[in-house]
mmCIF file of C-alpha atoms in Angstrom:
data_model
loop_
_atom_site.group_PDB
_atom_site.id
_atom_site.type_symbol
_atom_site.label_atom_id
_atom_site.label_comp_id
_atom_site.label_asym_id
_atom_site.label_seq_id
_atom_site.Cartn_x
_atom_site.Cartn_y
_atom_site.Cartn_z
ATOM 1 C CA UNK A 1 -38.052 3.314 11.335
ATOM 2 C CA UNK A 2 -37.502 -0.191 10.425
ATOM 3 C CA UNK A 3 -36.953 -2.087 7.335
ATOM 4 C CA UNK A 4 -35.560 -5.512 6.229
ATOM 5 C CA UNK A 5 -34.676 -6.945 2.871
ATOM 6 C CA UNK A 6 -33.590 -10.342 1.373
ATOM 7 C CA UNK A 7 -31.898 -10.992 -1.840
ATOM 8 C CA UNK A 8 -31.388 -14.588 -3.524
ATOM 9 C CA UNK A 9 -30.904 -16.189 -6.296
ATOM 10 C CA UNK A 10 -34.380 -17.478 -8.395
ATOM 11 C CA UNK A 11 -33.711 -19.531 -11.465
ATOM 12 C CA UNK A 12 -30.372 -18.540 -11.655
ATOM 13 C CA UNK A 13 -30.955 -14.878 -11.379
ATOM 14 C CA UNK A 14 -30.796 -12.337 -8.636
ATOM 15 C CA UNK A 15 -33.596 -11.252 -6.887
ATOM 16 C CA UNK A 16 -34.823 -9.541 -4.018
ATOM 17 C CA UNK A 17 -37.193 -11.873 -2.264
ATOM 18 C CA UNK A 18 -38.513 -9.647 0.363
ATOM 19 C CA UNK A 19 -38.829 -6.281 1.293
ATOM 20 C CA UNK A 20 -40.194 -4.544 4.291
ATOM 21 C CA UNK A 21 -40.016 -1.287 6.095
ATOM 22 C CA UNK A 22 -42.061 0.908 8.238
ATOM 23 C CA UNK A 23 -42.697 4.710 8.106
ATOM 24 C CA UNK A 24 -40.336 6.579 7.343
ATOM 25 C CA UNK A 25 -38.353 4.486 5.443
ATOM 26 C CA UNK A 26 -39.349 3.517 2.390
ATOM 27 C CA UNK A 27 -37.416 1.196 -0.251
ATOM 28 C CA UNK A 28 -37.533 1.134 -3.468
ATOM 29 C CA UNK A 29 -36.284 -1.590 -6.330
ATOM 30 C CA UNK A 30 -35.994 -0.496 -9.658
ATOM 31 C CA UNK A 31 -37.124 -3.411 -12.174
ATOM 32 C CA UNK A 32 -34.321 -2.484 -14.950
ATOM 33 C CA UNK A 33 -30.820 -0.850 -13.618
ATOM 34 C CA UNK A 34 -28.437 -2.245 -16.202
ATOM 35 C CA UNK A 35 -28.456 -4.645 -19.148
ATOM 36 C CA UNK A 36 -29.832 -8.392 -18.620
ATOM 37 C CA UNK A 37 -26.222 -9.445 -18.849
ATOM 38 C CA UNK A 38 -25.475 -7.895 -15.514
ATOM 39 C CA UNK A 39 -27.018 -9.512 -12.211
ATOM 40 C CA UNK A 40 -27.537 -7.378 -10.135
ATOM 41 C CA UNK A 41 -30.376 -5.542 -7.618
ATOM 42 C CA UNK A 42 -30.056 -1.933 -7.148
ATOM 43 C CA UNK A 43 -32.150 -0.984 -3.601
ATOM 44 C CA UNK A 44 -32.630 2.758 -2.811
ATOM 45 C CA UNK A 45 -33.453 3.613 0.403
ATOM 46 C CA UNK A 46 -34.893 7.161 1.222
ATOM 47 C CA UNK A 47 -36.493 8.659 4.533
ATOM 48 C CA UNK A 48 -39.807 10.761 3.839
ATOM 49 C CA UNK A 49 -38.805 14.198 5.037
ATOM 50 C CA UNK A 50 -35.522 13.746 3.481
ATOM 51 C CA UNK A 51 -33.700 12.978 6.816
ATOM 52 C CA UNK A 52 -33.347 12.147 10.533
ATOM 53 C CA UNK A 53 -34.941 14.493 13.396
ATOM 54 C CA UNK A 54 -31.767 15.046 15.206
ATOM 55 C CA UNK A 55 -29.819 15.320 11.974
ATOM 56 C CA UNK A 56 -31.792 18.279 11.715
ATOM 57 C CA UNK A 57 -31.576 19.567 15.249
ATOM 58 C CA UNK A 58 -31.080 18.318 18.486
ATOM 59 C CA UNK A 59 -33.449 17.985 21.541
ATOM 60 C CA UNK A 60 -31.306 18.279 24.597
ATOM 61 C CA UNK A 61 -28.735 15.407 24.609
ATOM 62 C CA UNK A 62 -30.823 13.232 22.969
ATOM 63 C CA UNK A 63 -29.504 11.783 19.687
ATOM 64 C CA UNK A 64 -30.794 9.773 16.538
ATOM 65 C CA UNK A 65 -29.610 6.467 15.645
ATOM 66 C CA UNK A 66 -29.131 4.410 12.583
ATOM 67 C CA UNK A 67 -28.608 0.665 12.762
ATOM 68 C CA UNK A 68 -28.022 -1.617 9.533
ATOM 69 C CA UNK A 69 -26.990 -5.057 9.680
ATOM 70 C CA UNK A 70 -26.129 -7.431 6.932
ATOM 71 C CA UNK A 71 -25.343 -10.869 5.977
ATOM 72 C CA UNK A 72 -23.505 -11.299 2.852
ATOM 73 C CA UNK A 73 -23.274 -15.149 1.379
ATOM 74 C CA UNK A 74 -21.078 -17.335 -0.361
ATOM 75 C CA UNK A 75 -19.953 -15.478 -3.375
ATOM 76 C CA UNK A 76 -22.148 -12.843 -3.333
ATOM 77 C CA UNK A 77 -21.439 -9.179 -3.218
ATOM 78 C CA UNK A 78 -23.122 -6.435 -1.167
ATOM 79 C CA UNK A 79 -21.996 -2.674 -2.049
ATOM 80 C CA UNK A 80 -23.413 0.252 0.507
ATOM 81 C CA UNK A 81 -22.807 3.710 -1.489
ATOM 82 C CA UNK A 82 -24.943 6.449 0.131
ATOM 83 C CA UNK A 83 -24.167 10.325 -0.133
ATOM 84 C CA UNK A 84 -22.976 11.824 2.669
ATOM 85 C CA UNK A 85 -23.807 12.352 5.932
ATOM 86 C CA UNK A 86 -24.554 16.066 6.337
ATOM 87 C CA UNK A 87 -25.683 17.100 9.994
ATOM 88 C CA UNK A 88 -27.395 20.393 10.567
ATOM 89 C CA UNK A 89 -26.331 23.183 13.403
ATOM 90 C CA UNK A 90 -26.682 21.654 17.036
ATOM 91 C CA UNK A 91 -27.039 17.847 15.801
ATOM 92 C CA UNK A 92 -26.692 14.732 17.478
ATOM 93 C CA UNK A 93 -26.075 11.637 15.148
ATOM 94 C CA UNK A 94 -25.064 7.765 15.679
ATOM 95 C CA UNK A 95 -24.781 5.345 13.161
ATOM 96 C CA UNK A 96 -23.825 1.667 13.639
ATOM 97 C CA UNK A 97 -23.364 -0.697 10.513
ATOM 98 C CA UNK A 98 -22.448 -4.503 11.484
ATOM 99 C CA UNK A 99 -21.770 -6.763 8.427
ATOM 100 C CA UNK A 100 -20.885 -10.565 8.268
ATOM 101 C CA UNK A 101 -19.207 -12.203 5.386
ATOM 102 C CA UNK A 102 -18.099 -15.209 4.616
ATOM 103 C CA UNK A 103 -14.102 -16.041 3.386
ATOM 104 C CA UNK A 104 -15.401 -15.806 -0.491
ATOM 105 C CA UNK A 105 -17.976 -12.765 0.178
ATOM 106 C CA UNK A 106 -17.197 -9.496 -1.350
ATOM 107 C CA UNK A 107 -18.325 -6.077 0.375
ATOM 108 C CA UNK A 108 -18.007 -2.444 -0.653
ATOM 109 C CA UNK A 109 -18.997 0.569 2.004
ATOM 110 C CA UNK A 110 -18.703 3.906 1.562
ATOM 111 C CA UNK A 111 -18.831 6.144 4.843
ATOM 112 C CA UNK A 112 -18.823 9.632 4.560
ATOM 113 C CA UNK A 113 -19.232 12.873 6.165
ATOM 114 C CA UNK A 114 -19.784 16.795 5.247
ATOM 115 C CA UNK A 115 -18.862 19.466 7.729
ATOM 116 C CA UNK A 116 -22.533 20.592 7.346
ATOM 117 C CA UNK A 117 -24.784 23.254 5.210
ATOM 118 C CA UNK A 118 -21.531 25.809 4.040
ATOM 119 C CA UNK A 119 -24.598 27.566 2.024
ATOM 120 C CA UNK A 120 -25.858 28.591 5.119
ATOM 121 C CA UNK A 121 -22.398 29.471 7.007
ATOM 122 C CA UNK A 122 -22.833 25.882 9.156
ATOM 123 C CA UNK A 123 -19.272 24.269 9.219
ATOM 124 C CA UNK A 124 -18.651 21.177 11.820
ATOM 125 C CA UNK A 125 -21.260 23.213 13.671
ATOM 126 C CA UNK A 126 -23.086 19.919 14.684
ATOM 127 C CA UNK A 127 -22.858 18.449 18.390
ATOM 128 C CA UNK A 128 -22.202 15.307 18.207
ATOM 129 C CA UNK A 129 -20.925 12.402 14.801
ATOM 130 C CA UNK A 130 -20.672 9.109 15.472
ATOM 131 C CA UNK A 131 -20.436 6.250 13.269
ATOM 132 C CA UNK A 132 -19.351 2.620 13.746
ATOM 133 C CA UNK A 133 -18.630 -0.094 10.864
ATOM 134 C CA UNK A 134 -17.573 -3.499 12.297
ATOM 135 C CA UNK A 135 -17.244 -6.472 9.935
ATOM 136 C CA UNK A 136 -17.295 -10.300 11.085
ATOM 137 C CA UNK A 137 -15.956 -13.363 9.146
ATOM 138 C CA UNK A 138 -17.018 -16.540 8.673
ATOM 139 C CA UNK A 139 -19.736 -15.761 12.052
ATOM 140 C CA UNK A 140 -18.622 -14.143 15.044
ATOM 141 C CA UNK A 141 -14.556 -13.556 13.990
ATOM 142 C CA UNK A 142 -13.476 -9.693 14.131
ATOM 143 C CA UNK A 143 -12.385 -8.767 10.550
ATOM 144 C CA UNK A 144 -12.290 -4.853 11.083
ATOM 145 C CA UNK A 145 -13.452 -2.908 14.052
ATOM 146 C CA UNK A 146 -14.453 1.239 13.555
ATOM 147 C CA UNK A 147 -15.477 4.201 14.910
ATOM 148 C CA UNK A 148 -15.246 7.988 14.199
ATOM 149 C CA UNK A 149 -16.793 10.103 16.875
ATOM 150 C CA UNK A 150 -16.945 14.150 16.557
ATOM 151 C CA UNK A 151 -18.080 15.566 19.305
ATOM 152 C CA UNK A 152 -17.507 19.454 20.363
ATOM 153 C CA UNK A 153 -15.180 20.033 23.168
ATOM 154 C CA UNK A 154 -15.052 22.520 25.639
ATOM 155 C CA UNK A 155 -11.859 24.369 25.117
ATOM 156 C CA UNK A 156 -11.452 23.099 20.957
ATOM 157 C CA UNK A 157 -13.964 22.946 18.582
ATOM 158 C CA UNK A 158 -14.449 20.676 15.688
ATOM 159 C CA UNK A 159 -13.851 23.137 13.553
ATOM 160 C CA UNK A 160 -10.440 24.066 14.904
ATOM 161 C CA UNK A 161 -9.434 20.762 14.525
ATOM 162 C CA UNK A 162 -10.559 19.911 10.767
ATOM 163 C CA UNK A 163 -9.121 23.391 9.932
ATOM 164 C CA UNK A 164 -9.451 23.539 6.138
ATOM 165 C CA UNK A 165 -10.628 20.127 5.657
ATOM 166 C CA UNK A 166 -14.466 19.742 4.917
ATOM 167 C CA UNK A 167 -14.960 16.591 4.203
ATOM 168 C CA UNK A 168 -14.334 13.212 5.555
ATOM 169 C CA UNK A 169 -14.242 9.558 3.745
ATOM 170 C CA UNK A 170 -13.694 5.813 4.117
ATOM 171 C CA UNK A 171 -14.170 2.955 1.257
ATOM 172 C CA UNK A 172 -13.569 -0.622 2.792
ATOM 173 C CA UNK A 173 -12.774 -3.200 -0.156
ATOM 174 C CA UNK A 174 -13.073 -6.662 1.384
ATOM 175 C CA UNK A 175 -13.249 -9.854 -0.788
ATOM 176 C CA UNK A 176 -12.357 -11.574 -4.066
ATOM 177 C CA UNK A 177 -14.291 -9.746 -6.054
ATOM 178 C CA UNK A 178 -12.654 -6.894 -5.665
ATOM 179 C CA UNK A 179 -9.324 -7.736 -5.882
ATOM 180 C CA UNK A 180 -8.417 -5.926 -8.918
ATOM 181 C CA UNK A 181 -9.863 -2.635 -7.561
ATOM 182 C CA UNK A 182 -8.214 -3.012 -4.058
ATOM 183 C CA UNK A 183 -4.634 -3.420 -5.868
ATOM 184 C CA UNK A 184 -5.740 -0.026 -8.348
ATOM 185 C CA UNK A 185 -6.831 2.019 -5.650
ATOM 186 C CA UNK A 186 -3.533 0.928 -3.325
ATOM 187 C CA UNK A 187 -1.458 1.960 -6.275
ATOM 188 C CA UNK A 188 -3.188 5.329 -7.325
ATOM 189 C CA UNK A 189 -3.331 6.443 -3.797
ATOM 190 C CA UNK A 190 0.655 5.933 -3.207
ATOM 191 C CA UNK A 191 1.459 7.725 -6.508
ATOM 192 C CA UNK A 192 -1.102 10.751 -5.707
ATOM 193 C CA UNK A 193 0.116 11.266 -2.455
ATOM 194 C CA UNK A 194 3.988 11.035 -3.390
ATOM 195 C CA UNK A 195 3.057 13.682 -5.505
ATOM 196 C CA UNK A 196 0.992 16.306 -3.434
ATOM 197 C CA UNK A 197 3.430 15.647 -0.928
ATOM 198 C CA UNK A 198 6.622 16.276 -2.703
ATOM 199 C CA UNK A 199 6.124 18.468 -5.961
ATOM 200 C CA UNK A 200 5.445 21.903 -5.696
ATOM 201 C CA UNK A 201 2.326 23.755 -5.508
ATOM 202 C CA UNK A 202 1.004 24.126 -8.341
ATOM 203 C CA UNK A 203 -0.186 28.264 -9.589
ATOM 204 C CA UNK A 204 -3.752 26.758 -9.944
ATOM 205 C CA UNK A 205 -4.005 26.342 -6.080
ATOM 206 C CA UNK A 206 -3.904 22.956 -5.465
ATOM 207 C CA UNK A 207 -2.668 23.137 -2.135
ATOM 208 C CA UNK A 208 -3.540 24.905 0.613
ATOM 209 C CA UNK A 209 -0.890 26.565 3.578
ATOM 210 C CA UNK A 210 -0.768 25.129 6.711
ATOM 211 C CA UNK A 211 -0.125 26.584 9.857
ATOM 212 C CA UNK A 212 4.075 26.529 9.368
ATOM 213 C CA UNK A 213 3.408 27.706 5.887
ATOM 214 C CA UNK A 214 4.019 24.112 4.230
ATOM 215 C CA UNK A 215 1.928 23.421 1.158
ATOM 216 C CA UNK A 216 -1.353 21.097 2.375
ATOM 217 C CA UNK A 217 -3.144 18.796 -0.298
ATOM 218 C CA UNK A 218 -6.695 19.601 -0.773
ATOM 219 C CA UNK A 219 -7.267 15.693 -0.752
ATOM 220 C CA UNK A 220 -5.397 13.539 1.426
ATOM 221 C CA UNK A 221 -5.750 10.065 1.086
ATOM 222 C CA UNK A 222 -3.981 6.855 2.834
ATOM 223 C CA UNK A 223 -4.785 2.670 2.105
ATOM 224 C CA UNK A 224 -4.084 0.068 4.357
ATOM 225 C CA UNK A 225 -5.133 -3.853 4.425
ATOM 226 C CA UNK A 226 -6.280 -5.610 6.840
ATOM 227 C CA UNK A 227 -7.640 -9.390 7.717
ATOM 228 C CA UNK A 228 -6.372 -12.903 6.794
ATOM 229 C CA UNK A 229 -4.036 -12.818 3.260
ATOM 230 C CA UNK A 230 -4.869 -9.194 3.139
ATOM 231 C CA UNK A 231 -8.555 -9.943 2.902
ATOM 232 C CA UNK A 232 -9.614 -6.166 2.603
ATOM 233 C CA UNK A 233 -8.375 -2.421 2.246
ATOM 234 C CA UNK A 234 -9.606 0.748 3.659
ATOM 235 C CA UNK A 235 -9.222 3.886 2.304
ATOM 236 C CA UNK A 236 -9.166 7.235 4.382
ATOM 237 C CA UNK A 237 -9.907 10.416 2.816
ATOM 238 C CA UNK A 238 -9.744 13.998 4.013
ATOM 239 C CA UNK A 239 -10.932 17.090 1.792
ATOM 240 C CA UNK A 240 -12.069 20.385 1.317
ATOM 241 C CA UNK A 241 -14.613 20.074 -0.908
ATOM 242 C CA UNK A 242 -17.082 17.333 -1.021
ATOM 243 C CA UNK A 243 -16.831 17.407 -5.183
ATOM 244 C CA UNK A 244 -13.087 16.303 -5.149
ATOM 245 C CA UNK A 245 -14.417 13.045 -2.829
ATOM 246 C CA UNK A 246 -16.976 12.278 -5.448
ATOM 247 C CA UNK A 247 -14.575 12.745 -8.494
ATOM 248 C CA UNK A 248 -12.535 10.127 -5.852
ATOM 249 C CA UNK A 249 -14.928 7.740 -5.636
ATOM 250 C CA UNK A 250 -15.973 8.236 -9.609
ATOM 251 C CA UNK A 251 -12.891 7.207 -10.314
ATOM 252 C CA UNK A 252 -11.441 4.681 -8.161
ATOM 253 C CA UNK A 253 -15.017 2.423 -8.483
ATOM 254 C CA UNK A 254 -15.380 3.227 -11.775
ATOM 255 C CA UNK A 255 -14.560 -0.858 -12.503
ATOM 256 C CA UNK A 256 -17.289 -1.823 -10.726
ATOM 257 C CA UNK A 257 -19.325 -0.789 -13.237
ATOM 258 C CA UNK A 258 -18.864 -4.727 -15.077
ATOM 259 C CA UNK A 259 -20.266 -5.720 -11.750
ATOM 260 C CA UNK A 260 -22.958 -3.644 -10.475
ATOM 261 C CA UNK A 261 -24.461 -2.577 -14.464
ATOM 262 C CA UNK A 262 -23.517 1.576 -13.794
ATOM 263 C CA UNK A 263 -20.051 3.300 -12.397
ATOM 264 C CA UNK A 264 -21.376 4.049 -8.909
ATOM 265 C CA UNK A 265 -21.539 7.726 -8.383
ATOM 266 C CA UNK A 266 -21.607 8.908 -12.443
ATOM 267 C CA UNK A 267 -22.608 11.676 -13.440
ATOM 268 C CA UNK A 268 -26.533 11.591 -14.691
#
């Protein structure tokens, strides 16, 4: 499947100027998202069938691929903020996201991953995850370089090494814009973690036991920054339910909402 789309700004306004794709994919563009005050396109992207083949279920060792490139301009702001990932038994997935942005570009991503169908008893039951995010500035200049591959083994499975954990998360902040949510998130991420790391469990069950018998967070999470002047932070997330990662993201983006016209990920 293939699809490309272009937004710019027409009389002042944002607007997308052109959008393709090719069955299965299928965009669409809402007309009203958020108040006129707010300027901003919202572009949904869905996959007739709901999915990708090998998502589903592998055939041999062959796997399905996702590619997405992007070019964010001066000043402008790009925000990728799909639902997770969630790979059936036996699957064999590869994603690959390349963005370039500019010195005064602001970009949000949100990468995440389920361990699989639990409704159905699948747990990190796939083959094969793998999913690359590599950002450029100003051209061809590495700004931050990723990949997370899963991949069974033959004497530990991915199961055995997630252990409790269901769920894994990263949010890359990059740019001016987002400046005020890169310095929340930094601070709300050092105090939660001081805490689940040092206070006691608490009777609701919080925590979980690890294999010594020291109390585990159900959520751990960990910021760092990265590029020129601390151009962007990415946040790592671990957790056993997918829920607590979307109460997370709720949260932590919910002052994007001046920006984008809606808190990404509220509640409907």
């Amino acid at each position: 499947m293939e699809g490309i789309v272009v937004v710019e700004k027409v009389g002042g306004k944002s607007k997308a100027t052109r959008c393709f794709s090719k069955y299965p994919l299928k965009f669409i563009v809402p007309s009203k998202v958020a108040s006129s005050k707010t300027d901003a396109v919202w572009i949904y992207s869905i996959s007739y069938g709901g999915g990708i083949v090998s998502v589903y279920k592998s055939v041999g060792s062959k796997c399905s691929e996702q590619f997405l490139e992007a070019t964010v301009g001066s000043h402008a702001l790009l925000v990728i903020i799909p639902d997770p990932v969630t790979c059936f038994s036996t699957a064999r997935y590869s994603q690959k996201q390349i963005f370039r942005v500019a010195s005064d570009s602001s970009l949000v991503i949100v990468d995440w991953l389920t361990s699989g169908r639990h409704e159905s008893g699948e747990k990190w039951d796939f083959e094969l995850y793998k999913s690359t995010n590599n950002i450029f500035l100003d051209g061809n200049e590495p700004l931050f370089l990723d990949s997370v591959l899963l991949e069974q083994g033959s004497s530990t499975s991915i199961a055995d090494r997630m252990q409790d954990y269901q769920v894994i998360a990263m949010v890359i902040l990059v740019g001016p814009k987002l400046k005020h949510v890169q310095n929340q998130v930094q601070e709300d991420v050092k105090k939660m973690m001081t805490k689940r790391f040092y206070a006691p469990a608490s009777p609701c069950g919080t925590k979980i036991e690890s294999e010594y018998g020291l109390p585990k967070p159900a959520l751990i999470a960990s910021c760092s920054v990265f590029g020129p002047k601390d151009l962007g932070v990415v946040v790592r997330i671990s957790a056993v339910t997918t829920e607590s990662v979307y109460e997370f993201l709720r949260h932590h983006l919910a002052s994007m909402e001046s920006l984008l016209g809606a808190s990404p990920y509220c509640r409907t």
